[in-house]
Coordinates of C-alpha atoms in Angstrom, one line a residue:
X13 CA 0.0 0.0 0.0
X14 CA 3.1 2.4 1.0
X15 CA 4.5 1.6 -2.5
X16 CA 1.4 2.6 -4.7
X17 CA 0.9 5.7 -2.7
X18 CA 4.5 7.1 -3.4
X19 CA 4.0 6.4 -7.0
X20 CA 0.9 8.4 -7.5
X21 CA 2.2 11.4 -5.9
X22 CA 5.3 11.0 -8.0
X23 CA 3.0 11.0 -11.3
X24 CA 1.2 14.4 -9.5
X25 CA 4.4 16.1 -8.9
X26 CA 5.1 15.6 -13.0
X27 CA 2.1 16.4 -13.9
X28 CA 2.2 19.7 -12.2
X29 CA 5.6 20.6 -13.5
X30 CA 4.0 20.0 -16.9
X31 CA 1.5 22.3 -16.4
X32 CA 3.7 25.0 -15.2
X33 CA 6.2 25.0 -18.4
X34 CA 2.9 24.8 -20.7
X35 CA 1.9 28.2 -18.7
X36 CA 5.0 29.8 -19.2
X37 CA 5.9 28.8 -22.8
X38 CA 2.5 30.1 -23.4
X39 CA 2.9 33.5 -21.8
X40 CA 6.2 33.7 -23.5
X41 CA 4.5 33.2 -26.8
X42 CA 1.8 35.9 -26.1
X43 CA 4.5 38.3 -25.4
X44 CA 6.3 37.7 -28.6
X45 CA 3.0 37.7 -30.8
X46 CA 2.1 41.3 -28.9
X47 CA 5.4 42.7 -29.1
X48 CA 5.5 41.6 -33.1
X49 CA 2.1 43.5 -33.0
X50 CA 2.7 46.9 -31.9
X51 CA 6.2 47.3 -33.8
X52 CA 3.8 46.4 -37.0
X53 CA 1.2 49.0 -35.4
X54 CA 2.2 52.7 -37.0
X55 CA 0.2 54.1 -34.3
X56 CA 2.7 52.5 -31.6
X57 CA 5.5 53.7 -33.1
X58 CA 8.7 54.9 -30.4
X59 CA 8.0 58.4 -29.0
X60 CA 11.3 59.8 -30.4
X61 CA 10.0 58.7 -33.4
X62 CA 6.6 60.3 -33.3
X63 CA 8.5 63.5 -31.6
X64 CA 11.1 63.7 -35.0
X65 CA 8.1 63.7 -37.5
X66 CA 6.4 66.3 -35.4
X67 CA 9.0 68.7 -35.6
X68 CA 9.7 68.0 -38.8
X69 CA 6.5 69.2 -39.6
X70 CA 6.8 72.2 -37.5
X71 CA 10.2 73.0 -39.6
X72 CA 8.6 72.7 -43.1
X73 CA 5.7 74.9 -41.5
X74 CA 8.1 77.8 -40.7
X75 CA 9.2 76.8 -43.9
X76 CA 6.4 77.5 -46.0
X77 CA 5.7 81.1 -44.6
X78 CA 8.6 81.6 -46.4
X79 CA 7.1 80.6 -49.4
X80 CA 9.2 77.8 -50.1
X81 CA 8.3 74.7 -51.6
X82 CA 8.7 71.1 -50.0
X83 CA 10.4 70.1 -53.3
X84 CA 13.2 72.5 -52.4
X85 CA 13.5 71.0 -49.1
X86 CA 15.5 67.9 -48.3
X87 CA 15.9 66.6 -44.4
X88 CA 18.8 64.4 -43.9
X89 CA 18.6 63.4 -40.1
X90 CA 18.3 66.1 -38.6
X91 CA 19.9 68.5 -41.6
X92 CA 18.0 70.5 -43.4
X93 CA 19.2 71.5 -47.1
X94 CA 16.6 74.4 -48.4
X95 CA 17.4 75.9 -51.9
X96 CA 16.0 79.5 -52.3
X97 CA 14.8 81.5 -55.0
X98 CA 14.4 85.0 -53.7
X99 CA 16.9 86.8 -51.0
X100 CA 15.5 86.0 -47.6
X101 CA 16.6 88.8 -44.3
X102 CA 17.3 87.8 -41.0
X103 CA 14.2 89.3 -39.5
X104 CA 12.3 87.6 -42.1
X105 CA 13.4 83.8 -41.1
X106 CA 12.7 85.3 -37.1
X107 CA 8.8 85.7 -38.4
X108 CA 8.8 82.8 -40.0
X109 CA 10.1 80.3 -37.6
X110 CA 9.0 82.5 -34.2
X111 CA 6.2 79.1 -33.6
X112 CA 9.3 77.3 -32.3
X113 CA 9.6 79.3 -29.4
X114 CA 6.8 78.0 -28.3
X115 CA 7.8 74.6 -28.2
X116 CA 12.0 75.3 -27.7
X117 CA 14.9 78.0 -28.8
X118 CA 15.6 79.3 -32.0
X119 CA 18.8 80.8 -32.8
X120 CA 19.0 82.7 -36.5
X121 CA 22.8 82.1 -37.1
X122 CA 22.4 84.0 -40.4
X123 CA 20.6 84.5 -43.0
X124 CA 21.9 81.2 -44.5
X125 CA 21.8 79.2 -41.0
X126 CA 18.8 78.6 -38.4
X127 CA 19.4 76.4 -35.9
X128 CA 16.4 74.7 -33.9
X129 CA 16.5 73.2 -30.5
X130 CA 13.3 71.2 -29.2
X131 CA 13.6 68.6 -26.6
X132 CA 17.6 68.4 -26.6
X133 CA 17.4 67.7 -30.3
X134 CA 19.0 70.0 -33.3
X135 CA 18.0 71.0 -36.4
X136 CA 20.3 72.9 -38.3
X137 CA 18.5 74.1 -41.6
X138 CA 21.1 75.5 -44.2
X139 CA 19.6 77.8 -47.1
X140 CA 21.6 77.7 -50.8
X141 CA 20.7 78.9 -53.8
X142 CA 19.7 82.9 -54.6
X143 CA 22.1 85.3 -53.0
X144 CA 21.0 86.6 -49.6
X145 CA 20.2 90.6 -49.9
X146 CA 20.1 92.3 -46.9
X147 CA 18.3 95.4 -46.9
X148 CA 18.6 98.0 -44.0
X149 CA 17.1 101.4 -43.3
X150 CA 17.6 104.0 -40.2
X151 CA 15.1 106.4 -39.4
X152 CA 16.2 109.5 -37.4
X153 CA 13.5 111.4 -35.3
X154 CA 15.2 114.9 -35.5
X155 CA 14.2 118.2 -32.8
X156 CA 14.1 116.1 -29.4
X157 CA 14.3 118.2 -26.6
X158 CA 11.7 120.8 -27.0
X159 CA 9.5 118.6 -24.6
X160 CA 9.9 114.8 -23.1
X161 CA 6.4 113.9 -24.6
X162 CA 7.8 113.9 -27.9
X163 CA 10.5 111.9 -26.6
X164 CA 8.2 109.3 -24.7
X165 CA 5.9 108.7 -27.6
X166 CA 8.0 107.8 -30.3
X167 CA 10.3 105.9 -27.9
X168 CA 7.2 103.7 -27.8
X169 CA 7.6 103.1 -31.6
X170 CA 8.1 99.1 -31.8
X171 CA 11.6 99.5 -33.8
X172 CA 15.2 100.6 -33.1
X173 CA 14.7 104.2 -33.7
X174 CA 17.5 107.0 -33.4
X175 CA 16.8 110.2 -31.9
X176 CA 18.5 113.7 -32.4
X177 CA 18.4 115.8 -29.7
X178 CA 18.8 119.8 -30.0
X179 CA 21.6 121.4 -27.5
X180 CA 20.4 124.0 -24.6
X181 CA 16.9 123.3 -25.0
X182 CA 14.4 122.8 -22.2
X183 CA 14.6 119.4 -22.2
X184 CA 17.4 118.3 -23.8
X185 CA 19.3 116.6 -21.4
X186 CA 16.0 114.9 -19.7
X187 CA 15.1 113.5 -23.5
X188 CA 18.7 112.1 -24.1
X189 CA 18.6 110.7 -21.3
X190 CA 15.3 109.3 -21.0
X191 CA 16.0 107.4 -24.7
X192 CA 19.5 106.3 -23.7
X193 CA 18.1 104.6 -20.8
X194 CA 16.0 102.8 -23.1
X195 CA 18.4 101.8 -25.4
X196 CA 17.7 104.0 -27.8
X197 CA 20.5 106.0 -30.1
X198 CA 20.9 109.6 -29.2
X199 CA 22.3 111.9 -31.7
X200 CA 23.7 116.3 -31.2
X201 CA 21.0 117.7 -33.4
X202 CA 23.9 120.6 -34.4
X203 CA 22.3 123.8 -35.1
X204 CA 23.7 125.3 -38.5
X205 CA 22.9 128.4 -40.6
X206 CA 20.1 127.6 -43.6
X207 CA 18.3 130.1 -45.9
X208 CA 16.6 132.8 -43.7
X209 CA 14.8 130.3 -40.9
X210 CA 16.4 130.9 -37.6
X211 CA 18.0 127.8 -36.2
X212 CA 17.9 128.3 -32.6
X213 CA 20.4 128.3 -30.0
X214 CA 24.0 126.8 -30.5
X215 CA 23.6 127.5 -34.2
X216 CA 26.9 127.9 -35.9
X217 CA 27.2 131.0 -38.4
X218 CA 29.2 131.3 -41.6
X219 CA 30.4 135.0 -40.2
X220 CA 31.8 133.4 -36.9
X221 CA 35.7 133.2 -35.9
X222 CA 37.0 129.6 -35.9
X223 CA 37.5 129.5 -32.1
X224 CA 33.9 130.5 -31.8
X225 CA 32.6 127.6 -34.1
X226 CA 35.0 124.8 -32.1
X227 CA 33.6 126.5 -28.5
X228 CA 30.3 126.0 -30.2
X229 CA 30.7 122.5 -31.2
X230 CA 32.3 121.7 -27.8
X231 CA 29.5 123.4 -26.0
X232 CA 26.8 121.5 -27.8
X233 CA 28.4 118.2 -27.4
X234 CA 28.1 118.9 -23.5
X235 CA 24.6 119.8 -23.2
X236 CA 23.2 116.8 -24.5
X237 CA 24.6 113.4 -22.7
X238 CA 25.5 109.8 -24.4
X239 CA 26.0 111.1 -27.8
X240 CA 27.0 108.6 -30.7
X241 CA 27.4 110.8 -33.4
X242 CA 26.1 114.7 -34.6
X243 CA 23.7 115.4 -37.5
X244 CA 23.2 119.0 -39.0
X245 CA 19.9 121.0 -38.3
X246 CA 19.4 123.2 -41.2
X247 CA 22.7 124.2 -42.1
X248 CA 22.1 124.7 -46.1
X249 CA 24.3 128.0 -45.4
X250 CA 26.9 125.5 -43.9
X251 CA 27.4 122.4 -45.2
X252 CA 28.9 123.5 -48.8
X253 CA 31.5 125.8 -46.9
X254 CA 34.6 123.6 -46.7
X255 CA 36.3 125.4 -44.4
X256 CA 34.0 125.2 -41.7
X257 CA 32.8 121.9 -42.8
X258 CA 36.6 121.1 -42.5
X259 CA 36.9 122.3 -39.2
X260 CA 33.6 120.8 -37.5
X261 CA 34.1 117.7 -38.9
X262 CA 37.3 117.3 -37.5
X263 CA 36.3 118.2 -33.8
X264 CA 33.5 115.7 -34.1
X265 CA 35.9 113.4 -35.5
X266 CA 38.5 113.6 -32.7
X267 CA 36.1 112.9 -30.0
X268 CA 35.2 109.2 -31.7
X269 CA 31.9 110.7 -33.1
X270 CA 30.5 110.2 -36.6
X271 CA 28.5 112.0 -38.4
X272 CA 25.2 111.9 -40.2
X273 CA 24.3 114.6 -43.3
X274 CA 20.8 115.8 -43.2
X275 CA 21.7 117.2 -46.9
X276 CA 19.4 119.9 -46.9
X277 CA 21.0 121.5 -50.0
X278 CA 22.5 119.6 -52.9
X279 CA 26.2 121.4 -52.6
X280 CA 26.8 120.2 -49.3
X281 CA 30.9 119.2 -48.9
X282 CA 30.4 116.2 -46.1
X283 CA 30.9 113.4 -47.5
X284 CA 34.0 114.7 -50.0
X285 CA 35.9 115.5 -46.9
X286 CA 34.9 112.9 -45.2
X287 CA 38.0 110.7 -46.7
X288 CA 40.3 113.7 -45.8
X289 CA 39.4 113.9 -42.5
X290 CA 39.0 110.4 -41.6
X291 CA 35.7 110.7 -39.9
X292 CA 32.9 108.1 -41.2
X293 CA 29.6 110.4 -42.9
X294 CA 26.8 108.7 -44.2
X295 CA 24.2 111.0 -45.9
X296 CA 20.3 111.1 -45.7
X297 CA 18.3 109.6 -48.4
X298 CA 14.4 110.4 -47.8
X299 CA 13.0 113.1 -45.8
X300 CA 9.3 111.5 -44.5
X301 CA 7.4 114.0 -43.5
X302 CA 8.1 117.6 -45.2
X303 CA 4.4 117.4 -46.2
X304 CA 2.5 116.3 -43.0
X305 CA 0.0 114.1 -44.8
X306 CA -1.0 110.3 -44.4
X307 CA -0.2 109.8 -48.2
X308 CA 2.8 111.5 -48.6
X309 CA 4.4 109.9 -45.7
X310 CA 3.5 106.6 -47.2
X311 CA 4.9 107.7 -50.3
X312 CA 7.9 108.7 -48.9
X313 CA 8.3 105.3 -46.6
X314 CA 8.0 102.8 -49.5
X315 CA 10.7 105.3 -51.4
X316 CA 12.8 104.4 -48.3
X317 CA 11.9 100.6 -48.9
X318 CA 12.7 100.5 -52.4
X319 CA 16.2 102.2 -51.8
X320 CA 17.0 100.1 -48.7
X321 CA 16.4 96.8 -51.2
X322 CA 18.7 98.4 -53.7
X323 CA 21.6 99.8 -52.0
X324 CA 21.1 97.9 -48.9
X325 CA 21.1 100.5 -47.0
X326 CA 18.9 103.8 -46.6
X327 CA 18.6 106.8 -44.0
X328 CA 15.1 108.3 -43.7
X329 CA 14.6 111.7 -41.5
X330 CA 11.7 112.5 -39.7
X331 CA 10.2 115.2 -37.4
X332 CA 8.3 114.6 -34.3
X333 CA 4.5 115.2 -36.1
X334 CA 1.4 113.6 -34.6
X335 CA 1.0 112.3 -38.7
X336 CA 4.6 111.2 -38.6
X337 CA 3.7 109.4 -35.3
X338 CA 0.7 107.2 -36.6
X339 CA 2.1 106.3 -39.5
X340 CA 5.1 105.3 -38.4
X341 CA 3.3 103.5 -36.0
X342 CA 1.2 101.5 -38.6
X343 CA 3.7 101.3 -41.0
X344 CA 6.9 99.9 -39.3
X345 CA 5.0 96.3 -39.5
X346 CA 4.9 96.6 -43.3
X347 CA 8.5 97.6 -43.8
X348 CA 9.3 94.7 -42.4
X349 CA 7.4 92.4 -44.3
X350 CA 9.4 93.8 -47.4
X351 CA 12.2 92.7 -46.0
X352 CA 13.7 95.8 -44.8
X353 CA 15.2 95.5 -41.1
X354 CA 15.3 98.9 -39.1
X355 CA 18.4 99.5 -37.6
X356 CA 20.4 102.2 -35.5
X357 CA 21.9 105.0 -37.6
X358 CA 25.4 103.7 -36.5
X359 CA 25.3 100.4 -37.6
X360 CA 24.7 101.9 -41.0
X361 CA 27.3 104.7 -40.8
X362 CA 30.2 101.6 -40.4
X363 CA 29.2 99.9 -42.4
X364 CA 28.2 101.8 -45.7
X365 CA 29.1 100.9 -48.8
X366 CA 28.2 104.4 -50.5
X367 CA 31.3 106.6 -49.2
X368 CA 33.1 108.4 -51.7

């Protein structure tokens, strides 16, 4: 009886053991079959996966505000090769691409490299093809100081603006320094004879000694703080005499100052002493605002577009107007859709290409 006992629980022990490894190859068969099945299911594809086509997408998004075609795209990892067919700016790709903020950093390397970071991944997209163009245009608000209101209002102008204060006014310090602070570009708005209009205090005269012109510039230059460079107000009695020309270009010059022509006559001698001297002089190209009209200060801003996209480079000079004001305002959006970036007058002034 012993004997048959000890065999039947033998024959249980095997039989459980049997089960157990039918269990297990079992569940080890299920796992393979659902493993097989989501790498065959798209919609369980990896997450870094699903995350690279999503920002691919986002890139050839950016990429099409820019008008560009997927056919002139080609992604290569994470390298992007984009051939162009029109000039693209710097503040253009900004625009376009400013959705990947939102999701991680952008940094414009060029106009012919954007780099994009999203989840510790980088996308360098490299544009080919049509020579970049830049365009560039400064815009001078001339006759600060009178009041800070004038200051303060066209401070609030969304663009890099440059401001020309007049010396010994009531508010001339408090405005250059109220726009410095800011960030903005202060200017010596230098008084100068014109053609019968009265130009103010600090005015230079073409009967005046040449120690009274320097202790005029040198005055000036004091009265208004944080001063990058000088541009004439009037001065169409001035600017063609050489020899004072010769002389208050050189005092600007020796105190690391530029300086900016208003050009208010045709036979002004700036820039053809400007090489003499050594002093860098850029001239004005577009007065906005000498008729104080919505149209004409239009008019007068897409002149400054068109000769910003030819030359590069173009200096518009405006007056503190309530119409200069709101269209400025409204316009400075536009400008920049054509392409034209607004920059201080300095950034011009070293780097024309128009000097004599």
């Amino acid at each position: 009886m012993k004997r048959r006992s000890k065999r039947g629980k033998n024959q249980k022990n095997i039989l459980t053991i049997v089960i157990v490894a039918l269990i297990i190859v079992a569940g080890a068969a299920a796992l393979i079959i659902m493993t097989q099945g989501r790498r065959e299911d798209p919609d369980l594809a990896p997450v870094s996966a699903r995350g690279n086509e999503s920002h691919e997408l986002l890139i050839k998004g950016c990429l099409f505000e820019l008008g560009i075609a997927n056919k002139d795209v080609r992604f290569s990892g994470r390298s992007v090769d984009v051939t162009l067919h029109k000039p693209l700016s710097e503040a253009m790709l900004s625009r376009a691409f400013s959705p990947v903020k939102d999701v991680g950093d952008l940094e414009i390397e060029s106009a012919r490299h954007v780099r994009v970071v999203i989840d510790g991944r980088t996308w360098d997209i490299r544009f080919s093809g049509t020579p970049v163009k830049t365009a560039r245009c400064a815009i001078i608000v001339d006759d600060m100081g009178l009041n800070l209101k004038w200051a303060k209002d066209f401070c609030a102008i969304d663009a890099d603006l440059t401001f020309a204060v007049l010396p010994d006014r009531p508010y001339s310090e408090k405005a250059a320094r109220y726009l410095h602070e800011r960030g903005k570009e202060v200017l010596l708005h230098l008084p100068m004879e014109g053609n019968g209009m009265d130009p103010g205090k600090g005015a230079i005269y073409h009967d005046m000694s040449r120690s009274e012109i320097r202790a005029i510039v040198r005055h000036n230059l004091k009265s208004v703080p944080h001063v990058k460079g000088v541009n004439n107000h009037m001065g169409s009695r001035i600017t063609p005499d050489e020899d004072i020309m010769r002389l208050v270009l050189q005092d600007i010059k020796d105190r690391g100052l530029f300086f900016v022509d208003s050009l208010t006559t045709s036979k002004s001698v700036c820039r053809a002493l400007a090489p003499e001297i050594g002093i860098p002089v850029i001239a004005r190209d577009v007065f906005l605002d000498n008729e104080h009209t919505d149209s004409y200060i239009v008019s007068q801003i897409d002149k400054l577009v068109k000769i910003s996209q030819y030359y590069s480079d173009a200096v518009a000079i405006c007056h503190p107007y309530p119409e200069t004001l709101k269209v400025l305002a409204r316009e400075i959006p536009r400008i920049r859709d054509q392409g034209v970036e607004i920059v201080r007058v300095s950034k011009l002034v070293y780097s024309a290409k128009r000097f004599p």
